[in-house]
PDB file of C-alpha atoms in Angstrom:
ATOM      1  CA  ASP A   1      74.988 136.341  53.170  1.00  0.00           C
ATOM      2  CA  ALA A   2      73.764 133.934  55.818  1.00  0.00           C
ATOM      3  CA  ASP A   3      73.112 130.353  54.703  1.00  0.00           C
ATOM      4  CA  VAL A   4      70.008 129.950  56.892  1.00  0.00           C
ATOM      5  CA  THR A   5      67.764 132.966  57.370  1.00  0.00           C
ATOM      6  CA  GLN A   6      64.689 133.437  59.496  1.00  0.00           C
ATOM      7  CA  THR A   7      61.988 136.077  59.308  1.00  0.00           C
ATOM      8  CA  PRO A   8      60.899 137.919  61.307  1.00  0.00           C
ATOM      9  CA  ARG A   9      63.713 138.142  63.867  1.00  0.00           C
ATOM     10  CA  ASN A  10      61.380 139.477  66.521  1.00  0.00           C
ATOM     11  CA  ARG A  11      57.595 139.345  66.769  1.00  0.00           C
ATOM     12  CA  ILE A  12      55.078 140.364  69.378  1.00  0.00           C
ATOM     13  CA  THR A  13      51.545 139.093  68.946  1.00  0.00           C
ATOM     14  CA  LYS A  14      48.364 138.618  70.936  1.00  0.00           C
ATOM     15  CA  THR A  15      46.691 135.496  72.211  1.00  0.00           C
ATOM     16  CA  GLY A  16      44.532 133.855  69.554  1.00  0.00           C
ATOM     17  CA  LYS A  17      46.311 135.361  66.585  1.00  0.00           C
ATOM     18  CA  ARG A  18      47.690 133.254  63.742  1.00  0.00           C
ATOM     19  CA  ILE A  19      51.354 133.750  63.072  1.00  0.00           C
ATOM     20  CA  MET A  20      53.859 132.338  60.606  1.00  0.00           C
ATOM     21  CA  LEU A  21      57.607 132.115  61.025  1.00  0.00           C
ATOM     22  CA  GLU A  22      59.618 131.616  57.876  1.00  0.00           C
ATOM     23  CA  CYS A  23      62.917 129.912  57.201  1.00  0.00           C
ATOM     24  CA  SER A  24      64.957 129.973  54.012  1.00  0.00           C
ATOM     25  CA  GLN A  25      68.254 128.300  53.228  1.00  0.00           C
ATOM     26  CA  THR A  26      70.813 128.517  50.465  1.00  0.00           C
ATOM     27  CA  LYS A  27      72.791 125.471  51.558  1.00  0.00           C
ATOM     28  CA  GLY A  28      70.925 123.099  49.255  1.00  0.00           C
ATOM     29  CA  HIS A  29      70.125 120.753  52.146  1.00  0.00           C
ATOM     30  CA  ASP A  30      67.134 118.448  51.962  1.00  0.00           C
ATOM     31  CA  ARG A  31      66.495 118.149  55.687  1.00  0.00           C
ATOM     32  CA  MET A  32      65.051 121.032  57.680  1.00  0.00           C
ATOM     33  CA  TYR A  33      64.003 121.361  61.321  1.00  0.00           C
ATOM     34  CA  TRP A  34      62.134 123.692  63.644  1.00  0.00           C
ATOM     35  CA  TYR A  35      63.072 123.978  67.325  1.00  0.00           C
ATOM     36  CA  ARG A  36      61.983 126.119  70.218  1.00  0.00           C
ATOM     37  CA  GLN A  37      64.338 127.218  72.968  1.00  0.00           C
ATOM     38  CA  ASP A  38      63.159 127.932  76.481  1.00  0.00           C
ATOM     39  CA  PRO A  39      65.417 128.938  79.387  1.00  0.00           C
ATOM     40  CA  GLY A  40      66.702 125.879  81.217  1.00  0.00           C
ATOM     41  CA  LEU A  41      65.191 123.452  78.722  1.00  0.00           C
ATOM     42  CA  GLY A  42      67.618 123.630  75.817  1.00  0.00           C
ATOM     43  CA  LEU A  43      66.216 123.157  72.327  1.00  0.00           C
ATOM     44  CA  ARG A  44      63.237 120.950  71.649  1.00  0.00           C
ATOM     45  CA  LEU A  45      62.229 119.646  68.241  1.00  0.00           C
ATOM     46  CA  ILE A  46      58.836 120.772  66.909  1.00  0.00           C
ATOM     47  CA  TYR A  47      58.779 119.423  63.347  1.00  0.00           C
ATOM     48  CA  TYR A  48      61.234 118.168  60.769  1.00  0.00           C
ATOM     49  CA  SER A  49      61.120 117.554  57.032  1.00  0.00           C
ATOM     50  CA  PHE A  50      63.166 115.329  54.748  1.00  0.00           C
ATOM     51  CA  ASP A  51      61.831 116.918  51.574  1.00  0.00           C
ATOM     52  CA  VAL A  52      58.777 118.774  50.329  1.00  0.00           C
ATOM     53  CA  LYS A  53      56.607 115.662  50.625  1.00  0.00           C
ATOM     54  CA  ASP A  54      57.907 114.381  53.942  1.00  0.00           C
ATOM     55  CA  ILE A  55      56.883 116.155  57.145  1.00  0.00           C
ATOM     56  CA  ASN A  56      57.296 114.623  60.580  1.00  0.00           C
ATOM     57  CA  LYS A  57      56.266 115.625  64.093  1.00  0.00           C
ATOM     58  CA  GLY A  58      58.892 116.206  66.713  1.00  0.00           C
ATOM     59  CA  GLU A  59      58.527 115.959  70.471  1.00  0.00           C
ATOM     60  CA  ILE A  60      56.389 119.078  70.951  1.00  0.00           C
ATOM     61  CA  SER A  61      54.263 119.540  67.811  1.00  0.00           C
ATOM     62  CA  ASP A  62      50.918 120.290  69.501  1.00  0.00           C
ATOM     63  CA  GLY A  63      49.716 123.806  68.637  1.00  0.00           C
ATOM     64  CA  TYR A  64      52.048 124.095  65.657  1.00  0.00           C
ATOM     65  CA  SER A  65      51.897 123.270  61.959  1.00  0.00           C
ATOM     66  CA  VAL A  66      54.467 123.480  59.178  1.00  0.00           C
ATOM     67  CA  SER A  67      54.667 123.841  55.436  1.00  0.00           C
ATOM     68  CA  ARG A  68      57.577 122.899  53.185  1.00  0.00           C
ATOM     69  CA  GLN A  69      56.937 125.099  50.197  1.00  0.00           C
ATOM     70  CA  ALA A  70      60.171 124.203  48.433  1.00  0.00           C
ATOM     71  CA  GLN A  71      63.466 122.560  49.215  1.00  0.00           C
ATOM     72  CA  ALA A  72      64.741 125.904  50.446  1.00  0.00           C
ATOM     73  CA  LYS A  73      61.714 127.042  52.475  1.00  0.00           C
ATOM     74  CA  PHE A  74      60.164 125.673  55.644  1.00  0.00           C
ATOM     75  CA  SER A  75      57.529 127.668  57.530  1.00  0.00           C
ATOM     76  CA  LEU A  76      56.218 127.217  61.048  1.00  0.00           C
ATOM     77  CA  SER A  77      52.690 128.359  61.913  1.00  0.00           C
ATOM     78  CA  LEU A  78      50.953 128.931  65.202  1.00  0.00           C
ATOM     79  CA  GLU A  79      47.255 128.679  64.345  1.00  0.00           C
ATOM     80  CA  SER A  80      46.072 130.317  67.546  1.00  0.00           C
ATOM     81  CA  ALA A  81      48.956 131.644  69.583  1.00  0.00           C
ATOM     82  CA  ILE A  82      48.987 131.273  73.357  1.00  0.00           C
ATOM     83  CA  PRO A  83      51.329 132.855  75.936  1.00  0.00           C
ATOM     84  CA  ASN A  84      53.235 129.637  76.684  1.00  0.00           C
ATOM     85  CA  GLN A  85      54.390 129.638  73.070  1.00  0.00           C
ATOM     86  CA  THR A  86      56.550 132.630  73.920  1.00  0.00           C
ATOM     87  CA  ALA A  87      60.047 131.390  73.117  1.00  0.00           C
ATOM     88  CA  LEU A  88      63.037 131.628  70.811  1.00  0.00           C
ATOM     89  CA  TYR A  89      62.475 129.614  67.632  1.00  0.00           C
ATOM     90  CA  PHE A  90      65.263 128.193  65.507  1.00  0.00           C
ATOM     91  CA  CYS A  91      65.309 126.697  62.060  1.00  0.00           C
ATOM     92  CA  ALA A  92      68.071 124.261  61.130  1.00  0.00           C
ATOM     93  CA  THR A  93      69.180 122.248  58.117  1.00  0.00           C
ATOM     94  CA  SER A  94      71.246 119.146  57.485  1.00  0.00           C
ATOM     95  CA  ASP A  95      72.612 117.421  54.412  1.00  0.00           C
ATOM     96  CA  PRO A  96      71.922 113.674  54.302  1.00  0.00           C
ATOM     97  CA  LEU A  97      74.586 113.272  51.625  1.00  0.00           C
ATOM     98  CA  ALA A  98      77.275 114.588  53.968  1.00  0.00           C
ATOM     99  CA  GLY A  99      77.293 111.365  55.935  1.00  0.00           C
ATOM    100  CA  ASP A 100      77.307 110.938  59.665  1.00  0.00           C
ATOM    101  CA  PRO A 101      77.241 112.507  62.106  1.00  0.00           C
ATOM    102  CA  ASN A 102      75.053 114.690  59.929  1.00  0.00           C
ATOM    103  CA  GLU A 103      75.400 117.905  61.875  1.00  0.00           C
ATOM    104  CA  GLN A 104      72.798 120.615  61.726  1.00  0.00           C
ATOM    105  CA  PHE A 105      73.236 124.258  60.729  1.00  0.00           C
ATOM    106  CA  PHE A 106      71.160 126.865  62.508  1.00  0.00           C
ATOM    107  CA  GLY A 107      69.512 130.126  61.602  1.00  0.00           C
ATOM    108  CA  PRO A 108      69.765 133.211  63.841  1.00  0.00           C
ATOM    109  CA  GLY A 109      66.430 132.596  65.551  1.00  0.00           C
ATOM    110  CA  THR A 110      63.075 134.341  65.891  1.00  0.00           C
ATOM    111  CA  ARG A 111      62.083 135.736  69.264  1.00  0.00           C
ATOM    112  CA  LEU A 112      58.315 135.381  69.622  1.00  0.00           C
ATOM    113  CA  THR A 113      56.309 136.973  72.403  1.00  0.00           C
ATOM    114  CA  VAL A 114      52.623 136.125  72.826  1.00  0.00           C
ATOM    115  CA  LEU A 115      50.750 138.545  75.050  1.00  0.00           C
TER     116      LEU A 115
ATOM    117  CA  ALA B   1      66.379 106.474  74.118  1.00  0.00           C
ATOM    118  CA  GLN B   2      69.139 109.022  74.022  1.00  0.00           C
ATOM    119  CA  SER B   3      69.488 111.828  76.498  1.00  0.00           C
ATOM    120  CA  VAL B   4      72.017 114.408  77.563  1.00  0.00           C
ATOM    121  CA  THR B   5      72.646 115.879  81.000  1.00  0.00           C
ATOM    122  CA  GLN B   6      74.664 119.028  81.476  1.00  0.00           C
ATOM    123  CA  LEU B   7      75.831 119.543  85.025  1.00  0.00           C
ATOM    124  CA  GLY B   8      75.593 123.159  86.085  1.00  0.00           C
ATOM    125  CA  SER B   9      73.308 125.654  84.401  1.00  0.00           C
ATOM    126  CA  HIS B  10      75.795 128.434  85.082  1.00  0.00           C
ATOM    127  CA  VAL B  11      79.581 128.321  85.327  1.00  0.00           C
ATOM    128  CA  SER B  12      81.727 131.335  86.157  1.00  0.00           C
ATOM    129  CA  VAL B  13      85.513 131.402  85.762  1.00  0.00           C
ATOM    130  CA  SER B  14      88.187 134.067  85.821  1.00  0.00           C
ATOM    131  CA  GLU B  15      89.839 135.196  82.630  1.00  0.00           C
ATOM    132  CA  GLY B  16      92.837 132.938  82.022  1.00  0.00           C
ATOM    133  CA  ALA B  17      91.456 130.093  84.132  1.00  0.00           C
ATOM    134  CA  LEU B  18      90.545 126.602  82.988  1.00  0.00           C
ATOM    135  CA  VAL B  19      87.076 126.150  81.539  1.00  0.00           C
ATOM    136  CA  LEU B  20      85.348 122.827  82.248  1.00  0.00           C
ATOM    137  CA  LEU B  21      81.763 122.250  81.145  1.00  0.00           C
ATOM    138  CA  ARG B  22      80.343 118.843  81.992  1.00  0.00           C
ATOM    139  CA  CYS B  23      78.176 116.639  79.821  1.00  0.00           C
ATOM    140  CA  ASN B  24      76.988 113.088  80.358  1.00  0.00           C
ATOM    141  CA  TYR B  25      75.007 111.151  77.785  1.00  0.00           C
ATOM    142  CA  SER B  26      72.797 108.133  77.675  1.00  0.00           C
ATOM    143  CA  SER B  27      72.506 106.042  74.544  1.00  0.00           C
ATOM    144  CA  SER B  28      71.864 102.389  73.811  1.00  0.00           C
ATOM    145  CA  VAL B  29      74.164 102.488  70.787  1.00  0.00           C
ATOM    146  CA  PRO B  30      77.370 104.400  70.078  1.00  0.00           C
ATOM    147  CA  PRO B  31      76.299 108.006  69.662  1.00  0.00           C
ATOM    148  CA  TYR B  32      77.550 111.013  67.826  1.00  0.00           C
ATOM    149  CA  LEU B  33      78.166 113.884  70.205  1.00  0.00           C
ATOM    150  CA  PHE B  34      78.333 117.621  69.653  1.00  0.00           C
ATOM    151  CA  TRP B  35      79.059 120.809  71.486  1.00  0.00           C
ATOM    152  CA  TYR B  36      77.327 123.915  70.175  1.00  0.00           C
ATOM    153  CA  VAL B  37      77.857 127.495  71.337  1.00  0.00           C
ATOM    154  CA  GLN B  38      75.291 130.291  71.334  1.00  0.00           C
ATOM    155  CA  TYR B  39      76.565 133.835  71.623  1.00  0.00           C
ATOM    156  CA  PRO B  40      74.107 136.504  72.755  1.00  0.00           C
ATOM    157  CA  ASN B  41      71.365 137.173  70.199  1.00  0.00           C
ATOM    158  CA  GLN B  42      72.763 134.621  67.776  1.00  0.00           C
ATOM    159  CA  GLY B  43      71.973 131.126  66.573  1.00  0.00           C
ATOM    160  CA  LEU B  44      73.862 127.995  67.489  1.00  0.00           C
ATOM    161  CA  GLN B  45      77.329 127.407  66.094  1.00  0.00           C
ATOM    162  CA  LEU B  46      79.089 124.054  66.083  1.00  0.00           C
ATOM    163  CA  LEU B  47      82.147 123.988  68.346  1.00  0.00           C
ATOM    164  CA  LEU B  48      83.164 120.387  67.812  1.00  0.00           C
ATOM    165  CA  LYS B  49      81.824 116.910  67.151  1.00  0.00           C
ATOM    166  CA  TYR B  50      82.724 113.366  68.125  1.00  0.00           C
ATOM    167  CA  THR B  51      82.507 110.849  65.329  1.00  0.00           C
ATOM    168  CA  SER B  52      84.399 107.864  66.845  1.00  0.00           C
ATOM    169  CA  ALA B  53      87.555 108.647  64.846  1.00  0.00           C
ATOM    170  CA  ALA B  54      89.360 109.919  67.945  1.00  0.00           C
ATOM    171  CA  THR B  55      88.351 110.218  71.575  1.00  0.00           C
ATOM    172  CA  LEU B  56      89.966 113.652  71.999  1.00  0.00           C
ATOM    173  CA  VAL B  57      88.297 116.131  69.721  1.00  0.00           C
ATOM    174  CA  LYS B  58      89.615 119.599  69.030  1.00  0.00           C
ATOM    175  CA  GLY B  59      87.244 122.351  68.056  1.00  0.00           C
ATOM    176  CA  ILE B  60      87.267 126.016  67.267  1.00  0.00           C
ATOM    177  CA  ASN B  61      88.496 128.784  69.556  1.00  0.00           C
ATOM    178  CA  GLY B  62      90.806 126.491  71.519  1.00  0.00           C
ATOM    179  CA  PHE B  63      88.093 124.213  72.902  1.00  0.00           C
ATOM    180  CA  GLU B  64      88.396 120.464  73.072  1.00  0.00           C
ATOM    181  CA  ALA B  65      86.361 117.579  74.431  1.00  0.00           C
ATOM    182  CA  GLU B  66      87.195 114.036  75.397  1.00  0.00           C
ATOM    183  CA  PHE B  67      84.852 111.115  74.829  1.00  0.00           C
ATOM    184  CA  LYS B  68      84.972 108.654  77.733  1.00  0.00           C
ATOM    185  CA  LYS B  69      82.787 105.653  77.075  1.00  0.00           C
ATOM    186  CA  SER B  70      83.304 104.156  80.536  1.00  0.00           C
ATOM    187  CA  GLU B  71      82.042 107.354  82.138  1.00  0.00           C
ATOM    188  CA  THR B  72      79.486 108.159  79.382  1.00  0.00           C
ATOM    189  CA  SER B  73      80.923 111.655  79.382  1.00  0.00           C
ATOM    190  CA  PHE B  74      81.911 114.255  76.823  1.00  0.00           C
ATOM    191  CA  HIS B  75      83.191 117.198  78.868  1.00  0.00           C
ATOM    192  CA  LEU B  76      84.266 120.424  77.173  1.00  0.00           C
ATOM    193  CA  THR B  77      87.490 122.133  78.209  1.00  0.00           C
ATOM    194  CA  LYS B  78      89.619 125.127  77.364  1.00  0.00           C
ATOM    195  CA  PRO B  79      92.949 125.743  79.126  1.00  0.00           C
ATOM    196  CA  SER B  80      92.638 129.516  79.390  1.00  0.00           C
ATOM    197  CA  ALA B  81      89.336 131.387  79.324  1.00  0.00           C
ATOM    198  CA  HIS B  82      88.938 134.567  77.336  1.00  0.00           C
ATOM    199  CA  MET B  83      86.286 137.217  77.791  1.00  0.00           C
ATOM    200  CA  SER B  84      84.939 136.385  74.337  1.00  0.00           C
ATOM    201  CA  ASP B  85      84.092 132.856  75.517  1.00  0.00           C
ATOM    202  CA  ALA B  86      81.111 134.151  77.473  1.00  0.00           C
ATOM    203  CA  ALA B  87      78.135 132.386  75.908  1.00  0.00           C
ATOM    204  CA  GLU B  88      75.735 129.497  76.385  1.00  0.00           C
ATOM    205  CA  TYR B  89      77.030 126.049  75.557  1.00  0.00           C
ATOM    206  CA  PHE B  90      74.926 123.064  74.571  1.00  0.00           C
ATOM    207  CA  CYS B  91      75.941 119.435  74.565  1.00  0.00           C
ATOM    208  CA  ALA B  92      73.958 117.287  72.136  1.00  0.00           C
ATOM    209  CA  VAL B  93      73.648 113.654  71.061  1.00  0.00           C
ATOM    210  CA  SER B  94      72.548 112.096  67.804  1.00  0.00           C
ATOM    211  CA  LEU B  95      72.303 108.677  66.239  1.00  0.00           C
ATOM    212  CA  GLY B  96      73.051 110.239  62.888  1.00  0.00           C
ATOM    213  CA  TYR B  97      71.479 109.761  59.514  1.00  0.00           C
ATOM    214  CA  SER B  98      69.677 106.558  60.465  1.00  0.00           C
ATOM    215  CA  SER B  99      67.655 108.419  63.065  1.00  0.00           C
ATOM    216  CA  ALA B 100      66.644 111.247  60.720  1.00  0.00           C
ATOM    217  CA  SER B 101      69.662 113.209  61.935  1.00  0.00           C
ATOM    218  CA  LYS B 102      67.636 114.225  64.964  1.00  0.00           C
ATOM    219  CA  ILE B 103      69.685 115.849  67.688  1.00  0.00           C
ATOM    220  CA  ILE B 104      68.814 115.787  71.370  1.00  0.00           C
ATOM    221  CA  PHE B 105      70.100 118.836  73.217  1.00  0.00           C
ATOM    222  CA  GLY B 106      71.056 119.271  76.828  1.00  0.00           C
ATOM    223  CA  SER B 107      69.587 122.118  78.830  1.00  0.00           C
ATOM    224  CA  GLY B 108      72.628 124.321  78.325  1.00  0.00           C
ATOM    225  CA  THR B 109      75.352 125.849  80.492  1.00  0.00           C
ATOM    226  CA  ARG B 110      75.858 129.582  80.608  1.00  0.00           C
ATOM    227  CA  LEU B 111      79.546 130.456  80.877  1.00  0.00           C
ATOM    228  CA  SER B 112      80.501 133.767  82.453  1.00  0.00           C
ATOM    229  CA  ILE B 113      84.059 135.111  82.472  1.00  0.00           C
ATOM    230  CA  ARG B 114      85.244 137.346  85.330  1.00  0.00           C
ATOM    231  CA  PRO B 115      87.873 139.977  84.479  1.00  0.00           C
TER     232      PRO B 115
END
């Protein structure tokens, strides 16, 4: 079984709709991250969390919110989706106890299309 | 602030030829550097990482990268390309645990292999 899973894998929605992307991990890592990937732009950080009580904005958090329901679960919400949020979204985890360079482990991604 | 520049959004080589993917970084302090690979419809997978233990880093699938501080470069190479190497490759930089393990990604290089 995959260590980092994302649901759904693909989603098509309409402008103005609320949508939630979910991430679960079995790696036991405290740190979790949400990124979006756009062609030619690489991956950009949306939000990250050190634990269930510690949520931090990344470089492109506007229009997004997150919830860390448990150590293993980190959800990304689009309150009112807009077409320029069409992208590939990745969840990642890292283990602060593993020491530097503290690499991240990625889920398979969710392809979101906003019409 | 850290940043990463990948030269060439698309590289095409013949099967059996040398693969060279270029990456230059900018960091005010010694960074940790990564190369990740993304196969079609998959998440990111770590190829290799530089941790200051050795300037020549060997990764999976025959790839290696050399850290050159004087040139602020971390280019990825493979002596002989295989069809299965076709993927998108991301160079990334991090300051490690002290910076929340945040990783800054380059814009990616798509590698195509000609038969």
